[in-house]
């Protein structure tokens, strides 16, 4: 992408859509703490049927609340998001991967701090379906 | 020295690397699949990153996830352990391109030694004997027959892309060659997507002896003596011991020199081992070079007192070896058993849970294992559950300690090869002397209980 000068690239194949947005490479986080308690709490809450559901990270990378490190954030707690609306970006291997809401709902909690590394399957948001 | 190392592996070797890093004062990042979040290696490391779901291709073999995990956690090096991505030149190259040091040899060494015919040619050029065989992989049976007629039967037929005992067969005549050739082709195609086959002379009752190599980036190459891994089942190593006993006079020094020559010929760096087959007549032939820390590395460690994992990390960081050849002294005798899970009949569930685990200990005993009660073991992968090593002043002392240790070892809930190990160690012929690659097969046939 860097070579081609592309800023944004969307690939659709077999019903799956990936959008790549070129952005600044984030600095490695200097302070790292474990996310385990948040993850566990999120899982417990995610298990209930009617309550908020967790949106989990589909990949290992760095969590960005906006398109780039210091860009405006996509969503805030209390926002109602539509299905397909961008929630955050996971930066992996210098690629910015947009994560979209899987259903319409209200953002109850943002579980990860901006710029923090996330692992596969790690809950990022709690969203209550509306 | 590195600040933080990501260990791209699991099980006992991940623990081994984490422990070495702790001693060196280097921070560690473990990777895991969703099934291994609470595994010992994931808990013992300073940080843990789940890299994918419970299918190796999506987690432990997932190169982008490994790199992303290393980069997002600020690691500056990756240790691949053995198996998985350890001998994958593309992975090593991707690490280097991402600014991560790959703890192992250079990318070109992985590629060269992974290309068996090319490795053979280079080693042969350096003056080390290789088994007579087809110089290039063969696509058709007529070519295989021509090579076999030239070098004589029995012939070993191998899938060119094979490994770990898969896609291998022995042919004693032309008819058997046709059958073995077809099997190797289809197994190679099925398991590795490559149907090329090559053939070489099959040495019966040979010994498998490998020399441990250690090299820094300034071309200092030393050897840490040899290991005899002749006790094999289905061509997989079961027991390793060092030093090799009853070698013909002068052979130990020749093997060591040949290993150094092979490593020097390719400008090798880091930890590696050079494998040889030694014929009953004392002639020896290069088989291959393992470009990684081996499962059996601990045998050489207890014999020499040199920490191979730490030395490999140092070498990858560009530090010189802190041991010279003249300081390498092999003391006493060491024997290692590889305790694997194994499938036990079609009715067995594919996964079993460990109900009890007790590891032996005591003077001269070393156990390397990441096993814990509650672990779920996939039997068809025949995973390594534990390595049990015994070290003694003499071979008799080491074998005695190992017998006592295996008598004490408990792994409940999972079928293992522990009974086989106990049977082998109880065999008085083992005490008498040297073993060979057909030894176990012959003994299992002789001692099979009749129903």
XYZ file of N, CA and C in Angstrom, chain B residues 53-268:
648
model
N -7.385 -19.220 17.182
C -8.223 -20.318 17.677
C -7.443 -21.628 17.803
N -8.131 -22.655 18.286
C -7.508 -23.932 18.626
C -7.214 -24.811 17.413
N -6.696 -24.247 16.351
C -6.230 -25.032 15.211
C -4.845 -24.477 14.913
N -3.808 -25.341 14.941
C -2.427 -24.848 14.823
C -2.218 -23.901 13.648
N -2.848 -24.188 12.509
C -2.636 -23.344 11.329
C -3.057 -21.901 11.599
N -4.054 -21.719 12.482
C -4.557 -20.374 12.770
C -3.904 -19.742 13.991
N -3.117 -20.518 14.730
C -2.502 -19.960 15.928
C -0.979 -20.144 15.905
N -0.499 -21.348 16.265
C 0.950 -21.539 16.394
C 1.695 -21.509 15.059
N 0.962 -21.647 13.956
C 1.613 -21.564 12.640
C 1.204 -20.281 11.903
N 0.535 -19.399 12.615
C 0.003 -18.178 12.001
C 1.073 -17.078 12.029
N 1.783 -16.952 10.913
C 2.933 -16.038 10.867
C 2.536 -14.573 11.112
N 1.506 -14.030 10.420
C 1.154 -12.628 10.692
C 0.780 -12.387 12.162
N 0.066 -13.353 12.766
C -0.325 -13.180 14.174
C 0.899 -13.185 15.088
N 1.874 -14.053 14.792
C 3.105 -14.111 15.595
C 3.856 -12.777 15.512
N 3.986 -12.276 14.283
C 4.734 -11.030 14.094
C 3.998 -9.874 14.757
N 2.674 -9.843 14.575
C 1.889 -8.770 15.164
C 1.975 -8.818 16.682
N 1.959 -10.035 17.233
C 2.077 -10.182 18.686
C 3.426 -9.645 19.160
N 4.489 -10.008 18.453
C 5.835 -9.567 18.848
C 5.962 -8.053 18.751
N 5.462 -7.487 17.641
C 5.610 -6.049 17.428
C 4.736 -5.250 18.389
N 3.500 -5.708 18.604
C 2.604 -4.927 19.456
C 3.030 -4.990 20.927
N 3.799 -6.003 21.300
C 4.280 -6.094 22.689
C 5.706 -5.575 22.838
N 6.257 -5.075 21.760
C 7.589 -4.479 21.855
C 8.718 -5.483 22.007
N 8.517 -6.719 21.515
C 9.604 -7.699 21.549
C 10.649 -7.332 20.498
N 11.893 -7.706 20.728
C 12.911 -7.446 19.715
C 13.492 -8.728 19.125
N 12.996 -9.872 19.591
C 13.479 -11.138 19.038
C 12.400 -12.203 19.187
N 12.514 -13.244 18.355
C 11.558 -14.349 18.378
C 12.337 -15.650 18.509
N 11.942 -16.483 19.482
C 12.546 -17.812 19.611
C 11.528 -18.838 19.123
N 11.880 -19.633 18.094
C 10.874 -20.545 17.533
C 10.795 -21.900 18.223
N 11.727 -22.215 19.150
C 11.726 -23.557 19.751
C 12.067 -24.602 18.708
N 11.394 -25.778 18.774
C 11.564 -26.788 17.708
C 10.183 -27.115 17.145
N 10.154 -27.708 15.971
C 8.867 -27.994 15.323
C 8.199 -26.690 14.913
N 6.889 -26.718 14.675
C 6.109 -25.536 14.289
C 6.851 -24.686 13.252
N 7.245 -23.459 13.613
C 7.854 -22.560 12.622
C 9.386 -22.561 12.667
N 9.967 -23.477 13.457
C 11.410 -23.403 13.733
C 12.282 -23.511 12.483
N 11.857 -24.314 11.501
C 12.724 -24.483 10.332
C 12.113 -23.855 9.087
N 11.241 -22.900 9.325
C 10.524 -22.240 8.242
C 11.282 -20.974 7.817
N 11.964 -21.063 6.670
C 12.774 -19.938 6.190
C 11.949 -18.684 5.940
N 10.707 -18.878 5.486
C 9.855 -17.717 5.222
C 9.525 -16.979 6.520
N 9.305 -17.749 7.588
C 9.012 -17.125 8.887
C 10.234 -16.350 9.381
N 11.399 -16.975 9.298
C 12.621 -16.311 9.756
C 12.843 -15.013 8.966
N 12.594 -15.085 7.673
C 12.778 -13.907 6.833
C 11.766 -12.810 7.201
N 10.523 -13.227 7.438
C 9.492 -12.251 7.819
C 9.847 -11.590 9.147
N 10.424 -12.345 10.078
C 10.869 -11.774 11.354
C 11.919 -10.698 11.103
N 12.948 -11.075 10.331
C 14.047 -10.139 10.082
C 13.532 -8.875 9.385
N 12.597 -9.051 8.444
C 12.045 -7.897 7.726
C 11.226 -6.995 8.626
N 10.673 -7.577 9.690
C 9.883 -6.782 10.625
C 10.761 -6.187 11.720
N 12.071 -6.376 11.595
C 12.978 -5.826 12.586
C 13.100 -6.693 13.828
N 12.683 -7.958 13.735
C 12.775 -8.884 14.861
C 13.914 -9.869 14.594
N 14.771 -10.062 15.578
C 15.826 -11.055 15.392
C 15.217 -12.446 15.504
N 15.567 -13.330 14.585
C 15.122 -14.718 14.630
C 16.205 -15.496 15.370
N 15.853 -16.131 16.477
C 16.869 -16.842 17.272
C 17.067 -18.230 16.686
N 18.058 -18.309 15.827
C 18.371 -19.523 15.088
C 19.406 -19.148 14.063
N 19.666 -20.026 13.112
C 20.648 -19.688 12.089
C 20.090 -18.653 11.119
N 20.851 -18.312 10.103
C 20.410 -17.361 9.094
C 19.335 -18.008 8.210
N 18.567 -17.155 7.561
C 17.499 -17.627 6.675
C 18.062 -18.611 5.638
N 19.226 -18.291 5.094
C 19.780 -19.152 4.032
C 20.125 -20.556 4.563
N 20.485 -20.645 5.854
C 20.785 -21.975 6.407
C 19.523 -22.819 6.520
N 18.425 -22.160 6.906
C 17.152 -22.878 7.006
C 16.737 -23.388 5.634
N 16.898 -22.513 4.619
C 16.487 -22.890 3.263
C 17.374 -24.004 2.724
N 18.670 -23.865 2.954
C 19.610 -24.850 2.427
C 19.385 -26.220 3.064
N 19.326 -26.267 4.394
C 19.209 -27.559 5.052
C 17.809 -28.157 4.883
N 16.836 -27.303 4.552
C 15.498 -27.803 4.261
C 15.411 -28.428 2.883
N 16.368 -28.115 2.030
C 16.432 -28.667 0.674
C 17.439 -29.815 0.727
N 16.954 -31.027 1.040
C 17.854 -32.150 1.358
C 18.865 -32.474 0.247
N 18.428 -32.528 -1.037
C 19.417 -32.847 -2.073
C 20.534 -31.801 -2.162
N 20.163 -30.519 -1.996
C 21.170 -29.464 -2.073
C 22.106 -29.547 -0.865
N 21.535 -29.811 0.299
C 22.355 -29.943 1.503
C 23.357 -31.078 1.331
N 22.870 -32.190 0.779
C 23.755 -33.344 0.535
C 24.922 -32.980 -0.364
N 24.593 -32.255 -1.459
C 25.661 -31.888 -2.409
C 26.727 -31.028 -1.749
N 26.281 -30.037 -0.962
C 27.233 -29.112 -0.342
C 28.093 -29.821 0.693
N 27.452 -30.677 1.478
C 28.187 -31.392 2.517
C 29.177 -32.372 1.882
N 28.732 -33.002 0.803
C 29.605 -33.950 0.095
C 30.833 -33.237 -0.465
N 30.601 -32.035 -0.993
C 31.687 -31.233 -1.546
C 32.702 -30.867 -0.465
N 32.204 -30.739 0.783
C 33.091 -30.399 1.898
C 33.866 -31.616 2.383
N 33.643 -32.764 1.737
C 34.441 -33.938 2.062
C 33.789 -34.886 3.052
N 32.491 -34.707 3.310
C 31.801 -35.593 4.245
C 30.993 -36.603 3.418
N 31.057 -37.877 3.791
C 30.340 -38.899 3.032
C 28.834 -38.770 3.201
N 28.109 -39.003 2.117
C 26.646 -39.091 2.187
C 26.267 -40.474 1.680
N 25.071 -40.931 2.048
C 24.637 -42.249 1.591
C 24.443 -42.212 0.082
N 24.891 -43.252 -0.624
C 24.652 -43.278 -2.062
C 23.151 -43.222 -2.330
N 22.754 -42.400 -3.286
C 21.326 -42.270 -3.564
C 21.085 -41.387 -4.763
N 19.801 -41.109 -5.014
C 19.451 -40.271 -6.157
C 19.860 -38.837 -5.843
N 20.633 -38.200 -6.743
C 21.085 -36.835 -6.457
C 19.941 -35.828 -6.455
N 18.880 -36.113 -7.207
C 17.741 -35.204 -7.293
C 16.482 -35.988 -6.962
N 15.427 -35.292 -6.515
C 14.160 -35.986 -6.298
C 13.645 -36.584 -7.601
N 12.988 -37.721 -7.491
C 12.544 -38.454 -8.671
C 11.035 -38.379 -8.812
N 10.586 -38.300 -10.060
C 9.154 -38.232 -10.301
C 8.652 -39.555 -10.863
N 9.581 -40.427 -11.305
C 9.046 -41.668 -11.889
C 9.814 -42.909 -11.485
N 9.067 -44.007 -11.447
C 9.562 -45.270 -10.900
C 10.755 -45.818 -11.676
N 10.755 -45.611 -12.996
C 11.863 -46.131 -13.809
C 13.190 -45.519 -13.355
N 13.159 -44.218 -13.030
C 14.379 -43.545 -12.552
C 14.804 -44.130 -11.212
N 13.820 -44.377 -10.345
C 14.113 -44.934 -9.024
C 14.757 -46.312 -9.185
N 14.215 -47.120 -10.125
C 14.776 -48.467 -10.361
C 16.207 -48.389 -10.857
N 16.462 -47.422 -11.731
C 17.813 -47.270 -12.272
C 18.803 -46.953 -11.149
N 18.402 -46.025 -10.250
C 19.279 -45.660 -9.135
C 19.475 -46.866 -8.225
N 18.386 -47.595 -7.932
C 18.445 -48.752 -7.040
C 19.361 -49.831 -7.610
N 19.278 -50.066 -8.922
C 20.124 -51.079 -9.547
C 21.597 -50.698 -9.430
N 21.843 -49.408 -9.486
C 23.224 -48.934 -9.426
C 23.804 -49.061 -8.014
N 23.010 -48.693 -6.989
C 23.578 -48.681 -5.629
C 23.272 -49.950 -4.842
N 22.318 -50.749 -5.294
C 22.018 -52.026 -4.644
C 20.949 -51.942 -3.574
N 20.248 -53.053 -3.352
C 19.194 -53.123 -2.336
C 19.802 -53.531 -0.999
N 19.150 -53.308 0.163
C 17.870 -52.611 0.320
C 17.976 -51.102 0.098
N 16.818 -50.540 -0.274
C 16.743 -49.129 -0.627
C 15.751 -48.433 0.310
N 16.108 -47.252 0.757
C 15.175 -46.450 1.546
C 14.490 -45.464 0.594
N 13.161 -45.460 0.626
C 12.382 -44.584 -0.252
C 11.779 -43.484 0.618
N 12.023 -42.238 0.258
C 11.547 -41.120 1.077
C 10.770 -40.122 0.236
N 9.713 -39.573 0.824
C 9.051 -38.421 0.208
C 10.027 -37.259 0.334
N 10.287 -36.546 -0.773
C 11.312 -35.491 -0.760
C 11.002 -34.427 0.282
N 9.703 -34.158 0.500
C 9.318 -33.121 1.452
C 8.995 -33.712 2.821
N 9.293 -34.994 3.006
C 8.882 -35.693 4.232
C 9.658 -35.273 5.460
N 9.271 -35.864 6.568
C 9.955 -35.576 7.823
C 9.257 -36.318 8.940
N 9.965 -36.496 10.063
C 9.370 -37.134 11.226
C 8.894 -38.546 10.958
N 9.579 -39.250 10.061
C 9.247 -40.647 9.826
C 8.092 -40.862 8.863
N 7.546 -39.777 8.312
C 6.435 -39.939 7.389
C 6.921 -40.053 5.953
N 6.197 -40.851 5.154
C 6.532 -41.003 3.749
C 7.806 -41.797 3.525
N 8.142 -42.684 4.487
C 9.368 -43.480 4.389
C 9.038 -44.950 4.220
N 9.827 -45.639 3.396
C 9.628 -47.076 3.265
C 10.921 -47.752 2.857
N 11.052 -49.029 3.210
C 12.248 -49.780 2.850
C 11.873 -50.821 1.797
N 12.668 -50.890 0.735
C 12.407 -51.862 -0.324
C 13.606 -52.801 -0.450
N 13.308 -54.124 -0.460
C 14.393 -55.110 -0.545
C 14.570 -55.666 -1.956
N 13.608 -55.385 -2.828
C 13.745 -55.806 -4.224
C 12.927 -54.871 -5.118
N 12.975 -55.128 -6.411
C 12.354 -54.219 -7.373
C 10.838 -54.136 -7.196
N 10.192 -55.243 -6.855
C 8.740 -55.223 -6.665
C 8.373 -54.354 -5.454
N 9.126 -54.562 -4.369
C 8.874 -53.783 -3.155
C 9.144 -52.309 -3.424
N 10.098 -52.035 -4.290
C 10.417 -50.643 -4.614
C 9.210 -49.968 -5.265
N 8.547 -50.692 -6.173
C 7.369 -50.120 -6.855
C 6.308 -49.752 -5.828
N 6.083 -50.660 -4.862
C 5.060 -50.418 -3.846
C 5.461 -49.244 -2.946
N 6.723 -49.252 -2.468
C 7.193 -48.194 -1.559
C 7.195 -46.840 -2.264
N 7.528 -46.872 -3.546
C 7.565 -45.633 -4.325
C 6.164 -45.019 -4.391
N 5.168 -45.877 -4.651
C 3.783 -45.397 -4.746
C 3.324 -44.822 -3.402
N 3.677 -45.502 -2.312
C 3.275 -45.032 -0.971
C 3.923 -43.688 -0.657
N 5.232 -43.585 -0.901
C 5.947 -42.341 -0.591
C 5.382 -41.175 -1.406
N 5.059 -41.476 -2.686
C 4.480 -40.430 -3.546
C 3.159 -39.936 -2.997
N 2.281 -40.870 -2.654
C 0.950 -40.451 -2.229
C 1.000 -39.819 -0.844
N 1.869 -40.330 0.047
C 1.982 -39.713 1.375
C 2.575 -38.319 1.277
N 3.568 -38.169 0.397
C 4.180 -36.858 0.192
C 3.166 -35.867 -0.358
N 2.356 -36.355 -1.286
C 1.334 -35.507 -1.905
C 0.287 -35.083 -0.871
N -0.130 -36.082 -0.075
C -1.202 -35.838 0.893
C -0.710 -34.939 2.045
N 0.451 -35.260 2.600
C 0.906 -34.546 3.794
C 1.629 -33.243 3.481
N 2.317 -33.182 2.362
C 3.163 -32.017 2.104
C 2.883 -31.341 0.765
N 1.947 -31.889 -0.015
C 1.621 -31.304 -1.310
C 2.762 -31.411 -2.306
N 3.595 -32.447 -2.141
C 4.755 -32.611 -3.009
C 4.927 -34.106 -3.251
N 4.839 -34.538 -4.512
C 4.884 -35.986 -4.753
C 6.250 -36.473 -5.233
N 7.281 -35.639 -5.089
C 8.614 -36.092 -5.488
C 9.173 -37.023 -4.415
N 10.001 -37.964 -4.879
C 10.498 -39.008 -3.997
C 11.991 -39.130 -4.218
N 12.736 -39.415 -3.169
C 14.096 -39.828 -3.483
C 14.507 -41.073 -2.726
N 15.489 -41.726 -3.285
C 15.864 -43.042 -2.778
C 17.344 -43.020 -2.420
N 17.698 -43.795 -1.400
C 19.107 -43.926 -1.052
C 19.337 -45.298 -0.441
N 20.585 -45.660 -0.288
C 20.893 -46.967 0.274
C 20.370 -47.026 1.704
N 19.780 -48.172 2.045
C 19.270 -48.352 3.401
C 20.287 -49.157 4.197
N 20.744 -48.579 5.305
C 21.722 -49.265 6.143
C 20.986 -50.009 7.241
N 21.156 -51.309 7.280
C 20.500 -52.068 8.337
C 21.352 -52.106 9.587
N 20.684 -52.152 10.707
C 21.337 -52.221 12.013
C 22.435 -51.151 12.127
N 22.095 -49.987 11.605
C 23.035 -48.869 11.689
C 22.804 -48.141 13.008
N 23.650 -47.200 13.297
C 23.438 -46.374 14.489
C 23.223 -44.939 14.053
N 22.307 -44.293 14.775
C 22.021 -42.887 14.504
C 22.800 -42.084 15.542
N 23.824 -41.383 15.069
C 24.651 -40.600 15.983
C 24.661 -39.160 15.489
N 24.398 -38.226 16.372
C 24.355 -36.817 15.954
C 25.275 -35.982 16.832
N 25.890 -34.992 16.208
C 26.864 -34.158 16.907
C 26.251 -32.784 17.153
N 26.332 -32.328 18.383
C 25.792 -31.021 18.750
C 26.785 -29.922 18.378
N 26.264 -28.931 17.656
C 27.096 -27.820 17.178
C 26.622 -26.521 17.820
N 27.565 -25.633 18.065
C 27.241 -24.305 18.569
C 28.153 -23.310 17.847
N 27.557 -22.273 17.257
C 28.371 -21.342 16.464
C 27.895 -19.911 16.665
N 28.824 -18.976 16.747
C 28.431 -17.570 16.861
C 28.514 -16.908 15.491
N 28.251 -15.611 15.456
C 28.213 -14.934 14.150
C 29.596 -14.540 13.658
N 30.613 -14.799 14.478
C 31.981 -14.521 14.047
C 32.661 -15.793 13.554
N 31.828 -16.776 13.169
C 32.329 -18.031 12.574
C 33.119 -18.899 13.541
N 32.929 -18.681 14.838
C 33.518 -19.630 15.778
C 32.535 -20.787 15.887
N 32.991 -21.983 15.566
C 32.111 -23.150 15.613
C 32.728 -24.190 16.537
N 31.968 -24.607 17.526
C 32.465 -25.661 18.406
C 31.467 -26.815 18.406
N 31.923 -27.980 18.882
C 31.018 -29.132 19.004
C 30.994 -29.590 20.453
N 29.814 -30.074 20.858
C 29.624 -30.464 22.258
C 29.440 -31.971 22.398
N 30.135 -32.704 21.535
C 30.042 -34.154 21.626
C 28.801 -34.685 20.931
N 28.626 -36.022 21.032
C 27.563 -36.653 20.251
C 26.484 -37.265 21.141
N 25.361 -37.558 20.472
C 24.260 -38.283 21.117
C 23.927 -39.477 20.224
N 23.653 -40.598 20.848
C 23.216 -41.769 20.102
C 21.699 -41.858 20.230
N 21.011 -41.747 19.102
C 19.535 -41.794 19.112
C 19.064 -42.992 18.300
N 19.719 -44.129 18.507
C 19.412 -45.298 17.677
C 18.115 -45.981 18.082
N 17.699 -45.821 19.335
C 16.452 -46.479 19.754
C 15.289 -45.653 19.248
N 14.702 -46.142 18.154
C 13.645 -45.412 17.456
C 12.487 -46.346 17.233
N 11.306 -45.744 17.133
C 10.136 -46.513 16.738
C 9.472 -45.768 15.600
N 9.127 -46.451 14.548
C 8.597 -45.850 13.332
C 9.503 -44.692 12.899
N 10.806 -44.871 13.072
C 11.825 -43.886 12.722
C 11.696 -42.585 13.492
N 11.081 -42.664 14.660
C 11.068 -41.494 15.549
C 11.893 -41.836 16.783
N 12.692 -40.845 17.211
C 13.591 -41.086 18.334
C 12.809 -41.292 19.627
N 13.202 -42.298 20.366
C 12.523 -42.615 21.614
C 13.464 -42.365 22.795
N 14.700 -42.845 22.624
C 15.694 -42.706 23.685
C 16.961 -42.111 23.076
N 17.547 -41.157 23.780
C 18.808 -40.583 23.333
C 19.810 -40.757 24.457
N 21.046 -41.051 24.118
C 22.071 -41.122 25.153
C 23.378 -40.533 24.652
N 24.180 -40.122 25.602
C 25.478 -39.600 25.248
C 26.448 -39.881 26.385
N 27.719 -40.088 26.100
C 28.259 -40.230 24.741
C 27.821 -41.554 24.117
N 27.979 -41.668 22.779
C 27.697 -42.935 22.106
C 28.730 -43.941 22.586
N 28.272 -45.151 22.932
C 29.223 -46.131 23.479
C 29.705 -47.070 22.394
N 30.822 -47.717 22.669
C 31.393 -48.752 21.794
C 31.593 -48.289 20.361
N 31.947 -47.036 20.163
C 32.252 -46.600 18.797
C 33.626 -47.160 18.430
N 33.813 -47.544 17.161
C 35.149 -47.989 16.752
C 36.190 -46.910 17.089
N 37.380 -47.362 17.357
C 38.457 -46.449 17.763
C 38.609 -45.281 16.775
N 38.658 -44.107 17.307
C 38.909 -42.926 16.470
C 37.664 -42.354 15.815
N 36.529 -43.078 15.889
C 35.340 -42.636 15.162
C 34.720 -41.387 15.785
N 34.763 -41.297 17.121
C 34.157 -40.135 17.780
C 34.784 -38.840 17.263
N 36.097 -38.824 17.188
C 36.799 -37.625 16.722
C 36.484 -37.349 15.253
N 36.332 -38.423 14.463
C 36.018 -38.239 13.041
C 34.622 -37.652 12.856
N 33.669 -38.126 13.645
C 32.304 -37.602 13.553
C 32.286 -36.119 13.931
N 32.992 -35.800 15.013
C 33.041 -34.408 15.472
C 33.649 -33.521 14.389
N 34.742 -34.011 13.769
C 35.413 -33.213 12.741
C 34.509 -33.044 11.522
N 33.785 -34.125 11.152
C 32.893 -34.050 9.989
C 31.756 -33.057 10.257
N 31.254 -33.048 11.491
C 30.164 -32.123 11.836
C 30.648 -30.683 11.736
N 31.853 -30.442 12.230
C 32.429 -29.098 12.151
C 32.633 -28.707 10.682
N 33.096 -29.686 9.867
C 33.292 -29.395 8.445
C 31.970 -29.042 7.762
N 30.922 -29.826 8.059
C 29.621 -29.568 7.442
C 29.111 -28.187 7.842
N 29.237 -27.843 9.123
C 28.740 -26.552 9.614
C 29.578 -25.408 9.032
N 30.886 -25.636 8.940
C 31.772 -24.612 8.400
C 31.496 -24.375 6.913
N 31.203 -25.469 6.194
C 30.970 -25.372 4.755
C 29.821 -24.422 4.424
N 28.839 -24.336 5.328
C 27.701 -23.459 5.051
C 27.755 -22.172 5.880
N 28.827 -21.981 6.635
C 28.961 -20.771 7.464
C 27.899 -20.714 8.543
N 27.618 -21.873 9.137
C 26.499 -22.001 10.073
C 26.669 -21.123 11.309
